[in-house]
Amino acid sequence: MKRSKLTTFFVGSVLALSLTACSGGGAGTTTDTADDGATTDTTAADPADITIGVAMPTQTSERWIADGDAVKEGLEAAGYNVNLQFANDDIPTQTQQIDQMITQGNDLLIIASIDGTALTSQLEAAAAEGIKVISYDRLIRNSDNVDFYVTFDNYQVGVAQGTSLLEGLGIVDSSGAEVSGHPTGLNIEIFAGSADDNNAGFFYDGAMDTIQPYIDNGTLVVKSGQTDFATTAIMRWDQATAQKRMEDLLTSTYGGTGEGLAGVLSPFDGISRGIITALQSVGMGPSIEQGLPIVTGQDAEAASVKLIQDGVQYSTIFKDTRKLAEEAVKAAEAYLEGSEPTANDTETYDNGNKVVPSFLLEVDTVNKEDIKTLLIDSGYYTQEEVDSGVSN
Ligand code: BGC
């Protein structure tokens, strides 16, 4: 069996004795194995001898490029070699990339999956080699071999999206408190994310738990009647698929003009832009002030932040990918140095086989007035990037 470098840093006379027993075990420990009772110090492998495989889903969405870059930079700054791959949202491409990372002897894997259920055999192979696996942003399901999960509080993302829709429609104020005498009977439509992404269910649940009471009391009306996750889910989070669904809804339910549609719950900026294109192409808007429905989003993609600045998209959810990358790097370092990463949630993320210890980060809602403080002052974007809608 080929061993990960994690297991090959023992030195001196204990080398042969220790290797098999410590496969996948910790570095930097002190071992007392020699007959003479002498203690032999072990040292962690030189990061320069370690390669970390980083599998990202796609380059079609800015956020994953930013994630990939930030993880690579962080790992390289810690001295590791990085094998970063993007998979064009194609499952066979991603499984092949991960297979290769394992056969090439990469020492640890950080994976943002495309289909969270498609990597069981890859992870089995990784475990057999003593390779630790960190699930990045999206939980890998149906496997015992996911060691750690770094992500944002995905349920809270959905709550923030639902709350933002309510706020945009004048039902709650910016503190989340219900506005007295708010409008009622407002038509909305609901979009969910990709059904094969574990996060999509959390976003949907958080958002629906937030808006359902207002649907139940008639404040909101989902005029198409399409409310369940399966019907509203957009495969692979695809912008064109979302645009087409919105066009179909406009034709079937809003007389082809969008008349009476007040808001759309959208889980991701790419989907939001597809929805907005469909709304504008039947003559709505072009801005909220001019009657465009309230549309939410997620990821603070530059193209959507520009739309928010221009008063077209109402909001997005900012997930600071720099912070997520930092947590992934910390977790990788912990494993490679022979310790365990620190979780702040050991209950929420059951992947079907086990509850995966997780580190969850908080998110922020971005409206027009938050762009400067949250995105520009923090150095996430320059004003030029926001103005052009393109990140560099
Ligand atoms: C991520 C979101 C992203 C979506 C589409 C989800 O797994 O958590 O941030 O909007 O994928 O890429």
CSV table of C-alpha atoms in Angstrom, one decimal, residues 179-354:
chain,number,residue,atom,x,y,z
A,179,VAL,CA,-43.8,46.8,9.9
A,180,SER,CA,-47.3,47.7,11.0
A,181,GLY,CA,-49.7,48.2,8.2
A,182,HIS,CA,-47.3,46.5,5.7
A,183,PRO,CA,-48.7,45.5,2.3
A,184,THR,CA,-50.4,42.2,1.9
A,185,GLY,CA,-51.3,39.8,-0.9
A,186,LEU,CA,-47.9,40.3,-2.6
A,187,ASN,CA,-47.1,37.8,-5.3
A,188,ILE,CA,-43.7,36.1,-5.1
A,189,GLU,CA,-41.9,33.2,-6.8
A,190,ILE,CA,-39.4,30.9,-5.3
A,191,PHE,CA,-36.1,29.5,-6.8
A,192,ALA,CA,-33.9,26.9,-5.0
A,193,GLY,CA,-30.4,25.8,-5.8
A,194,SER,CA,-29.0,22.5,-7.2
A,195,ALA,CA,-30.7,19.5,-5.7
A,196,ASP,CA,-27.4,17.5,-5.7
A,197,ASP,CA,-25.7,20.2,-3.5
A,198,ASN,CA,-26.4,19.6,0.2
A,199,ASN,CA,-26.2,23.3,0.8
A,200,ALA,CA,-29.2,24.0,-1.4
A,201,GLY,CA,-31.6,22.3,1.0
A,202,PHE,CA,-30.2,24.3,3.9
A,203,PHE,CA,-30.7,27.6,2.0
A,204,TYR,CA,-34.2,26.5,1.0
A,205,ASP,CA,-35.2,25.5,4.6
A,206,GLY,CA,-33.8,28.6,6.1
A,207,ALA,CA,-35.6,30.8,3.6
A,208,MET,CA,-38.9,28.9,3.7
A,209,ASP,CA,-39.0,28.8,7.5
A,210,THR,CA,-38.6,32.6,7.4
A,211,ILE,CA,-41.3,33.4,4.8
A,212,GLN,CA,-43.8,30.5,5.4
A,213,PRO,CA,-45.7,32.3,8.2
A,214,TYR,CA,-46.3,35.2,5.7
A,215,ILE,CA,-47.5,32.7,3.0
A,216,ASP,CA,-49.8,31.1,5.6
A,217,ASN,CA,-51.4,34.4,6.6
A,218,GLY,CA,-51.8,35.7,3.0
A,219,THR,CA,-49.2,38.4,3.1
A,220,LEU,CA,-47.3,36.6,0.4
A,221,VAL,CA,-48.8,34.5,-2.4
A,222,VAL,CA,-46.8,32.1,-4.5
A,223,LYS,CA,-49.0,32.6,-7.5
A,224,SER,CA,-47.7,29.8,-9.6
A,225,GLY,CA,-48.2,27.4,-6.7
A,226,GLN,CA,-44.7,26.1,-7.2
A,227,THR,CA,-43.2,26.0,-3.7
A,228,ASP,CA,-41.6,22.7,-3.1
A,229,PHE,CA,-37.9,22.2,-3.3
A,230,ALA,CA,-37.9,19.7,-6.2
A,231,THR,CA,-40.0,21.9,-8.5
A,232,THR,CA,-38.1,25.1,-7.7
A,233,ALA,CA,-34.6,23.6,-7.8
A,234,ILE,CA,-32.2,24.8,-10.5
A,235,MET,CA,-29.8,22.1,-11.6
A,236,ARG,CA,-26.1,23.0,-11.3
A,237,TRP,CA,-27.2,26.5,-10.2
A,238,ASP,CA,-27.3,27.4,-13.9
A,239,GLN,CA,-28.2,30.9,-14.9
A,240,ALA,CA,-29.7,30.0,-18.3
A,241,THR,CA,-31.9,27.3,-16.6
A,242,ALA,CA,-33.1,29.9,-14.1
A,243,GLN,CA,-33.8,32.5,-16.8
A,244,LYS,CA,-35.9,29.9,-18.7
A,245,ARG,CA,-37.9,28.9,-15.6
A,246,MET,CA,-38.6,32.6,-14.9
A,247,GLU,CA,-39.7,33.2,-18.6
A,248,ASP,CA,-42.0,30.2,-18.3
A,249,LEU,CA,-43.5,31.5,-15.0
A,250,LEU,CA,-44.0,34.9,-16.6
A,251,THR,CA,-45.9,33.3,-19.5
A,252,SER,CA,-47.9,30.8,-17.4
A,253,THR,CA,-48.8,33.0,-14.4
A,254,TYR,CA,-48.1,36.7,-15.0
A,255,GLY,CA,-49.8,37.3,-18.4
A,256,GLY,CA,-46.4,37.5,-20.1
A,257,THR,CA,-45.7,40.9,-18.7
A,258,GLY,CA,-44.9,40.2,-15.1
A,259,GLU,CA,-47.8,42.3,-13.9
A,260,GLY,CA,-48.4,41.9,-10.2
A,261,LEU,CA,-45.1,40.1,-9.4
A,262,ALA,CA,-43.5,41.7,-6.4
A,263,GLY,CA,-40.5,39.6,-5.5
A,264,VAL,CA,-38.4,36.5,-6.3
A,265,LEU,CA,-36.5,34.5,-3.7
A,266,SER,CA,-33.2,33.6,-5.4
A,267,PRO,CA,-30.5,31.5,-3.7
A,268,PHE,CA,-27.5,32.5,-5.8
A,269,ASP,CA,-26.4,35.6,-7.8
A,270,GLY,CA,-26.0,33.7,-11.1
A,271,ILE,CA,-29.6,32.5,-10.7
A,272,SER,CA,-30.6,36.1,-9.8
A,273,ARG,CA,-29.1,37.5,-13.0
A,274,GLY,CA,-31.0,34.9,-15.0
A,275,ILE,CA,-34.2,35.9,-13.3
A,276,ILE,CA,-33.6,39.6,-13.7
A,277,THR,CA,-32.8,39.2,-17.4
A,278,ALA,CA,-36.2,37.4,-17.9
A,279,LEU,CA,-38.0,40.1,-15.9
A,280,GLN,CA,-36.4,43.0,-17.9
A,281,SER,CA,-37.0,41.3,-21.2
A,282,VAL,CA,-40.8,41.5,-20.7
A,283,GLY,CA,-40.4,45.2,-19.9
A,284,MET,CA,-40.2,45.2,-16.1
A,285,GLY,CA,-37.9,47.7,-14.4
A,286,PRO,CA,-35.2,48.1,-15.5
A,287,SER,CA,-34.6,49.1,-11.8
A,288,ILE,CA,-36.4,48.4,-8.6
A,289,GLU,CA,-37.4,52.1,-8.5
A,290,GLN,CA,-39.0,51.6,-11.9
A,291,GLY,CA,-41.0,48.6,-10.8
A,292,LEU,CA,-38.5,45.7,-11.1
A,293,PRO,CA,-39.5,43.0,-8.5
A,294,ILE,CA,-37.3,42.5,-5.4
A,295,VAL,CA,-34.7,39.8,-6.2
A,296,THR,CA,-32.3,38.3,-3.6
A,297,GLY,CA,-29.0,36.5,-4.2
A,298,GLN,CA,-25.9,35.0,-2.7
A,299,ASP,CA,-22.1,35.2,-3.1
A,300,ALA,CA,-21.6,39.0,-3.7
A,301,GLU,CA,-20.4,38.3,-7.3
A,302,ALA,CA,-19.1,41.4,-8.8
A,303,ALA,CA,-21.7,41.4,-11.6
A,304,SER,CA,-24.4,41.3,-9.0
A,305,VAL,CA,-22.8,43.8,-6.7
A,306,LYS,CA,-22.9,46.2,-9.7
A,307,LEU,CA,-26.6,45.4,-10.2
A,308,ILE,CA,-27.2,46.2,-6.5
A,309,GLN,CA,-25.3,49.4,-6.8
A,310,ASP,CA,-27.4,50.3,-9.8
A,311,GLY,CA,-30.6,49.6,-7.9
A,312,VAL,CA,-31.5,46.5,-10.0
A,313,GLN,CA,-30.8,43.5,-7.7
A,314,TYR,CA,-32.0,44.1,-4.2
A,315,SER,CA,-29.5,42.1,-2.1
A,316,THR,CA,-26.9,39.4,-1.9
A,317,ILE,CA,-25.3,37.4,0.8
A,318,PHE,CA,-21.6,38.0,1.3
A,319,LYS,CA,-19.6,34.9,2.2
A,320,ASP,CA,-16.0,36.0,2.6
A,321,THR,CA,-14.2,33.3,0.7
A,322,ARG,CA,-10.9,34.6,2.2
A,323,LYS,CA,-12.1,33.5,5.7
A,324,LEU,CA,-13.3,30.1,4.4
A,325,ALA,CA,-10.0,29.5,2.7
A,326,GLU,CA,-8.2,30.5,5.9
A,327,GLU,CA,-10.2,27.9,7.9
A,328,ALA,CA,-9.5,25.2,5.2
A,329,VAL,CA,-5.7,26.0,5.5
A,330,LYS,CA,-5.9,25.8,9.3
A,331,ALA,CA,-7.6,22.5,9.2
A,332,ALA,CA,-5.1,21.1,6.6
A,333,GLU,CA,-2.2,22.3,8.7
A,334,ALA,CA,-3.6,20.7,11.8
A,335,TYR,CA,-3.9,17.3,10.2
A,336,LEU,CA,-0.5,17.6,8.6
A,337,GLU,CA,1.1,18.5,11.9
A,338,GLY,CA,-0.6,15.5,13.5
A,339,SER,CA,-3.4,17.2,15.5
A,340,GLU,CA,-7.1,17.7,14.9
A,341,PRO,CA,-8.7,20.8,13.5
A,342,THR,CA,-11.1,22.7,15.9
A,343,ALA,CA,-14.8,22.3,15.1
A,344,ASN,CA,-17.4,24.8,16.3
A,345,ASP,CA,-20.3,22.5,15.2
A,346,THR,CA,-20.5,18.8,15.8
A,347,GLU,CA,-24.3,18.3,15.4
A,348,THR,CA,-25.7,19.8,12.2
A,349,TYR,CA,-23.9,18.2,9.3
A,350,ASP,CA,-24.9,14.5,9.0
A,351,ASN,CA,-23.7,13.3,5.7
A,352,GLY,CA,-25.8,10.2,5.7
A,353,ASN,CA,-23.1,8.1,7.2
A,354,LYS,CA,-21.9,10.2,10.1
